[in-house]
PDB file of C-alpha atoms in Angstrom:
ATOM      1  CA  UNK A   1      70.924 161.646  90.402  1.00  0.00           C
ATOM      2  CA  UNK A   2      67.908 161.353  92.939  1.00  0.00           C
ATOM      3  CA  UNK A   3      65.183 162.539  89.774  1.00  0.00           C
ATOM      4  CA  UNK A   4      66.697 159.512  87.632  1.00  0.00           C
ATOM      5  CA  UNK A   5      66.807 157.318  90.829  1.00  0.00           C
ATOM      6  CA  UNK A   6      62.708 158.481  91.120  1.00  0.00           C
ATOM      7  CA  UNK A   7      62.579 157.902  87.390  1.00  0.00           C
ATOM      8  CA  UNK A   8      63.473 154.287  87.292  1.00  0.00           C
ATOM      9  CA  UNK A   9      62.168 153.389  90.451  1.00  0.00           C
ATOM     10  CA  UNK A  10      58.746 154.256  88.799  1.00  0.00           C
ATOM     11  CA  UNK A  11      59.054 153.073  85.337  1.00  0.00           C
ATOM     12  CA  UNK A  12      59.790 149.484  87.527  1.00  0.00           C
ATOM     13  CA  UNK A  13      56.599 149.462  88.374  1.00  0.00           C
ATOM     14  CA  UNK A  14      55.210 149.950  84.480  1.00  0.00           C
ATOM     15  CA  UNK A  15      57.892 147.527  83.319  1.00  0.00           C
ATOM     16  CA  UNK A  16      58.711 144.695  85.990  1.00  0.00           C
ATOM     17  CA  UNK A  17      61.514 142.427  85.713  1.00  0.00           C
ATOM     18  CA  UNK A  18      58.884 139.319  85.322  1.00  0.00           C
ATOM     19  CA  UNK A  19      57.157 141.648  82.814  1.00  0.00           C
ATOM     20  CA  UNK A  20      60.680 141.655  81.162  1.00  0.00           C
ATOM     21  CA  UNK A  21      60.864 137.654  81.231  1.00  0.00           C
ATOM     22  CA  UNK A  22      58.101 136.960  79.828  1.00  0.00           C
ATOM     23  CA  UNK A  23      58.497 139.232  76.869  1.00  0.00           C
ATOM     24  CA  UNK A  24      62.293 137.388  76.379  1.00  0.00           C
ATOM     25  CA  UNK A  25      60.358 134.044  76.247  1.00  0.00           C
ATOM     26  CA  UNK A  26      57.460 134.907  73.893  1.00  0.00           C
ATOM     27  CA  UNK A  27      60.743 136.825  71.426  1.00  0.00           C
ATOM     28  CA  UNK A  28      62.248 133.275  71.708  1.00  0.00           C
ATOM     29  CA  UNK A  29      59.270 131.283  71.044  1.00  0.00           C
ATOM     30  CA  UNK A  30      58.367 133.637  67.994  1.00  0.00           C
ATOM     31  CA  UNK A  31      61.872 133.258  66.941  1.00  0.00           C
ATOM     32  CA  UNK A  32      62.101 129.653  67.002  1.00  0.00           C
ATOM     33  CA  UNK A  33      58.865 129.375  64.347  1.00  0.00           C
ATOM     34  CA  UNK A  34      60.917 131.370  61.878  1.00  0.00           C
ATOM     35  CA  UNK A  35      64.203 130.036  62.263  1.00  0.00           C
ATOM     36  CA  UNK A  36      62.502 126.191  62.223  1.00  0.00           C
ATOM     37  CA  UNK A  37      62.484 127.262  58.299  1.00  0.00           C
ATOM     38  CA  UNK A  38      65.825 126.734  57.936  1.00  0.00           C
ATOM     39  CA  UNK A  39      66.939 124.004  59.353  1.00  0.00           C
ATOM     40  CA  UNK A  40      66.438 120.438  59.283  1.00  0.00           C
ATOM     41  CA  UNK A  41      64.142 119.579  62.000  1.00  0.00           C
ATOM     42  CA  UNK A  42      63.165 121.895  65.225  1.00  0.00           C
ATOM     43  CA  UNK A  43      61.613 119.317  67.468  1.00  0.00           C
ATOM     44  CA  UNK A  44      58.290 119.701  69.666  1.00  0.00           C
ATOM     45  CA  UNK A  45      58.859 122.069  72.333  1.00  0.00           C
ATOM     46  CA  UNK A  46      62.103 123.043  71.152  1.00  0.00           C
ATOM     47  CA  UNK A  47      63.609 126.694  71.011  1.00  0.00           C
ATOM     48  CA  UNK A  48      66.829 128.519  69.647  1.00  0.00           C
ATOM     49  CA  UNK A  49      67.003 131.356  71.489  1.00  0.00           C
ATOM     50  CA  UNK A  50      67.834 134.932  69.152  1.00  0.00           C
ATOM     51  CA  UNK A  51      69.888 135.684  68.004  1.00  0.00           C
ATOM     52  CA  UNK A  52      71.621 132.223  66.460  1.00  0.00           C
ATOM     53  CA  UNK A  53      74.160 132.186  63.391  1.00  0.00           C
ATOM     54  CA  UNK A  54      73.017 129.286  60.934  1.00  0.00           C
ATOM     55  CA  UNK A  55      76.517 128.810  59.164  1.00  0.00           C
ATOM     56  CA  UNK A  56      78.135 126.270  56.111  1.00  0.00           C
ATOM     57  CA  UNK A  57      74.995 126.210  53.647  1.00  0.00           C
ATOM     58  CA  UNK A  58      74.095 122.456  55.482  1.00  0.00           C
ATOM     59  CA  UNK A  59      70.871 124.184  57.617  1.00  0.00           C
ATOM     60  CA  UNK A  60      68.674 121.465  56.544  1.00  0.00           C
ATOM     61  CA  UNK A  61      70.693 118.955  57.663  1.00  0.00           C
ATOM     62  CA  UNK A  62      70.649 120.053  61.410  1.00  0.00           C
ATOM     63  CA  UNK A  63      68.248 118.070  62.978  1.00  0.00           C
ATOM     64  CA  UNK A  64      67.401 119.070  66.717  1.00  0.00           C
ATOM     65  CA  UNK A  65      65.100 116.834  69.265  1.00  0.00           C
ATOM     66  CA  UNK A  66      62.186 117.378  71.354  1.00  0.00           C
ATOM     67  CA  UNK A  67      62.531 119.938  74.411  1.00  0.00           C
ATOM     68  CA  UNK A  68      65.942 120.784  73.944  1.00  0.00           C
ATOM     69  CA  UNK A  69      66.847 124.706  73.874  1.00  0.00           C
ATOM     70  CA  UNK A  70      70.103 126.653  72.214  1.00  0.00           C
ATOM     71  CA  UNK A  71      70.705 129.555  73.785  1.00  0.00           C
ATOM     72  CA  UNK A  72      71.037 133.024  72.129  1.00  0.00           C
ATOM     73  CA  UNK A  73      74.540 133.512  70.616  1.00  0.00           C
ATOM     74  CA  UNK A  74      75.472 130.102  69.413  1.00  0.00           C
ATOM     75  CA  UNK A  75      76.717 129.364  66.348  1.00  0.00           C
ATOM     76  CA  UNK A  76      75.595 125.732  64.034  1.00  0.00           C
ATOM     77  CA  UNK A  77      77.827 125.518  61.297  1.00  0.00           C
ATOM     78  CA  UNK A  78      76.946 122.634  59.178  1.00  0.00           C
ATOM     79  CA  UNK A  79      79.378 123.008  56.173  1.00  0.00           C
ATOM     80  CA  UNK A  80      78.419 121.328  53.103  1.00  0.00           C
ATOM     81  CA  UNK A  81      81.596 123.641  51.242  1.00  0.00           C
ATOM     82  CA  UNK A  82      84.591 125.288  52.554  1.00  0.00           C
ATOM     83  CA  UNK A  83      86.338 126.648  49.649  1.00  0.00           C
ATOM     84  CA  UNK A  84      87.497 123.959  47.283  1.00  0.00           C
ATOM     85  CA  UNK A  85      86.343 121.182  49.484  1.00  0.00           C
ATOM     86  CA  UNK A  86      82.754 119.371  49.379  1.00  0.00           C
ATOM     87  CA  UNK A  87      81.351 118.094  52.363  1.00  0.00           C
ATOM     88  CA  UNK A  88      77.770 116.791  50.867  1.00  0.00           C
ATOM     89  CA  UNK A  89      77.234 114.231  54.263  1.00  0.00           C
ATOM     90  CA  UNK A  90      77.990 116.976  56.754  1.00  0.00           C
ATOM     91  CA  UNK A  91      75.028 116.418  59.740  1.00  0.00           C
ATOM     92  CA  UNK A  92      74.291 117.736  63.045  1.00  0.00           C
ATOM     93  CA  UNK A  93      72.057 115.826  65.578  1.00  0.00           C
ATOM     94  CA  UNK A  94      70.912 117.311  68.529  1.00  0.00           C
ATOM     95  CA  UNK A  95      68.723 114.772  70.941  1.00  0.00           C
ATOM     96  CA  UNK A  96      65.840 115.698  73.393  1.00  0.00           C
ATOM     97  CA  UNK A  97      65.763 117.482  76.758  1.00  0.00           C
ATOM     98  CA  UNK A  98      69.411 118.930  75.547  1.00  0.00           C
ATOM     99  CA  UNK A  99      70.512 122.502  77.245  1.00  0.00           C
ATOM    100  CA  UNK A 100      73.090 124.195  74.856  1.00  0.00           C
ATOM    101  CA  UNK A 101      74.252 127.246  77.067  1.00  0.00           C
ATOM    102  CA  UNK A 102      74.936 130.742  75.747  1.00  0.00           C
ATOM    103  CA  UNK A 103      77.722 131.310  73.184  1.00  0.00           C
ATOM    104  CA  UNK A 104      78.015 127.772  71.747  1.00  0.00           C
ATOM    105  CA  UNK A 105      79.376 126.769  68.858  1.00  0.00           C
ATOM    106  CA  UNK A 106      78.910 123.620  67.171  1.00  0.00           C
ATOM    107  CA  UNK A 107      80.473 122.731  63.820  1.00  0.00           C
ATOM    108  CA  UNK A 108      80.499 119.841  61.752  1.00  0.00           C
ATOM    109  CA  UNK A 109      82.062 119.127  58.204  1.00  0.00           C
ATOM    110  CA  UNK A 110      81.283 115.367  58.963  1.00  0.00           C
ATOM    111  CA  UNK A 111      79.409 114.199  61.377  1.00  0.00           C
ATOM    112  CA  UNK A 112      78.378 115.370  65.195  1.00  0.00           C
ATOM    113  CA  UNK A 113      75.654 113.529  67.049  1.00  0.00           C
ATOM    114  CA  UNK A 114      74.835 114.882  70.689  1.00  0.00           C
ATOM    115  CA  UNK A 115      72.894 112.185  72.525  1.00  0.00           C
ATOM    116  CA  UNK A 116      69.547 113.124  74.939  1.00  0.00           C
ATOM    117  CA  UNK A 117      70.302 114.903  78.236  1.00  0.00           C
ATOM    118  CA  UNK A 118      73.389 117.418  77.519  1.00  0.00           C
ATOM    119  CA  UNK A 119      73.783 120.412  79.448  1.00  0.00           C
ATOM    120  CA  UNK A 120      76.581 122.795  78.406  1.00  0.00           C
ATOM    121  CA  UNK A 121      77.361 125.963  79.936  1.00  0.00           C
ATOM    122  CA  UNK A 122      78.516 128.793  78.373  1.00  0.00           C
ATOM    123  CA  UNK A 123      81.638 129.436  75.160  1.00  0.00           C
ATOM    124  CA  UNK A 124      81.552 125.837  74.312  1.00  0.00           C
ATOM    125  CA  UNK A 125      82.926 124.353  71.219  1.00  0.00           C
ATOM    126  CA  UNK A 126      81.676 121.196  69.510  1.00  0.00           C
ATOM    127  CA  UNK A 127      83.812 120.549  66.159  1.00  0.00           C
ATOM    128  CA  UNK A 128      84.968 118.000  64.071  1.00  0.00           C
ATOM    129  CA  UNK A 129      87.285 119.921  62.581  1.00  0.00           C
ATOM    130  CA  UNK A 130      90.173 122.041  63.132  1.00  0.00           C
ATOM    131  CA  UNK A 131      89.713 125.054  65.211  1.00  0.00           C
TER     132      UNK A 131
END
């Protein structure tokens, strides 16, 4: 147990916990470029943290502000089809300077706007639909 203790305190100093951070926020940053493929609009300054679950085959019509950030785990389900049912106007807005905590979900088959300035913490649901 002391070797390991020895072990760790050393590789610490190799691998420091800002180190760590930093690496996190470039991963997010790269992550956001790709993932701004698939949706709607990704505004300036604006992250989704990895990973994210893009659901309901209405991506591009998710449409997310300046310097807002959705943390790792959340789920945007814009549904354009559920089974038998069409949902062609299905639209989620997210406005600037939001903070969507860790574990989110947000679902629309209609409509969800989300005005500038939320902060959510963590397991929240956003829905307009039954769940």
């Amino acid at each position: 147990m002391r070797l390991l203790s020895i072990i760790f305190r050393l590789f610490s100093y190799l691998y420091p916990y800002k180190l760590h951070q930093k690496l996190l926020a470039l991963k997010n940053i790269l992550y956001s470029l790709w993932i701004r493929n698939f949706v709607g609009y990704l505004g300036v300054h604006s992250r989704i943290c990895n990973p994210c679950s893009l659901q309901g085959g209405g991506q591009k019509n998710i449409k997310i502000g300046d310097y807002t950030t959705i943390h790792s785990n959340s789920i945007l389900g814009c549904w354009t089809k559920y089974g038998q049912q069409e949902f062609p106007n299905a639209t989620i807005t997210i406005g600037n300077h939001c903070n969507i905590g860790e574990y989110n979900h947000i679902t629309a088959c209609n409509k969800i706007t989300i005005g500038d300035g939320l902060l959510t913490g963590r397991y929240v649901i956003i829905s307009d639909n039954s769940h």
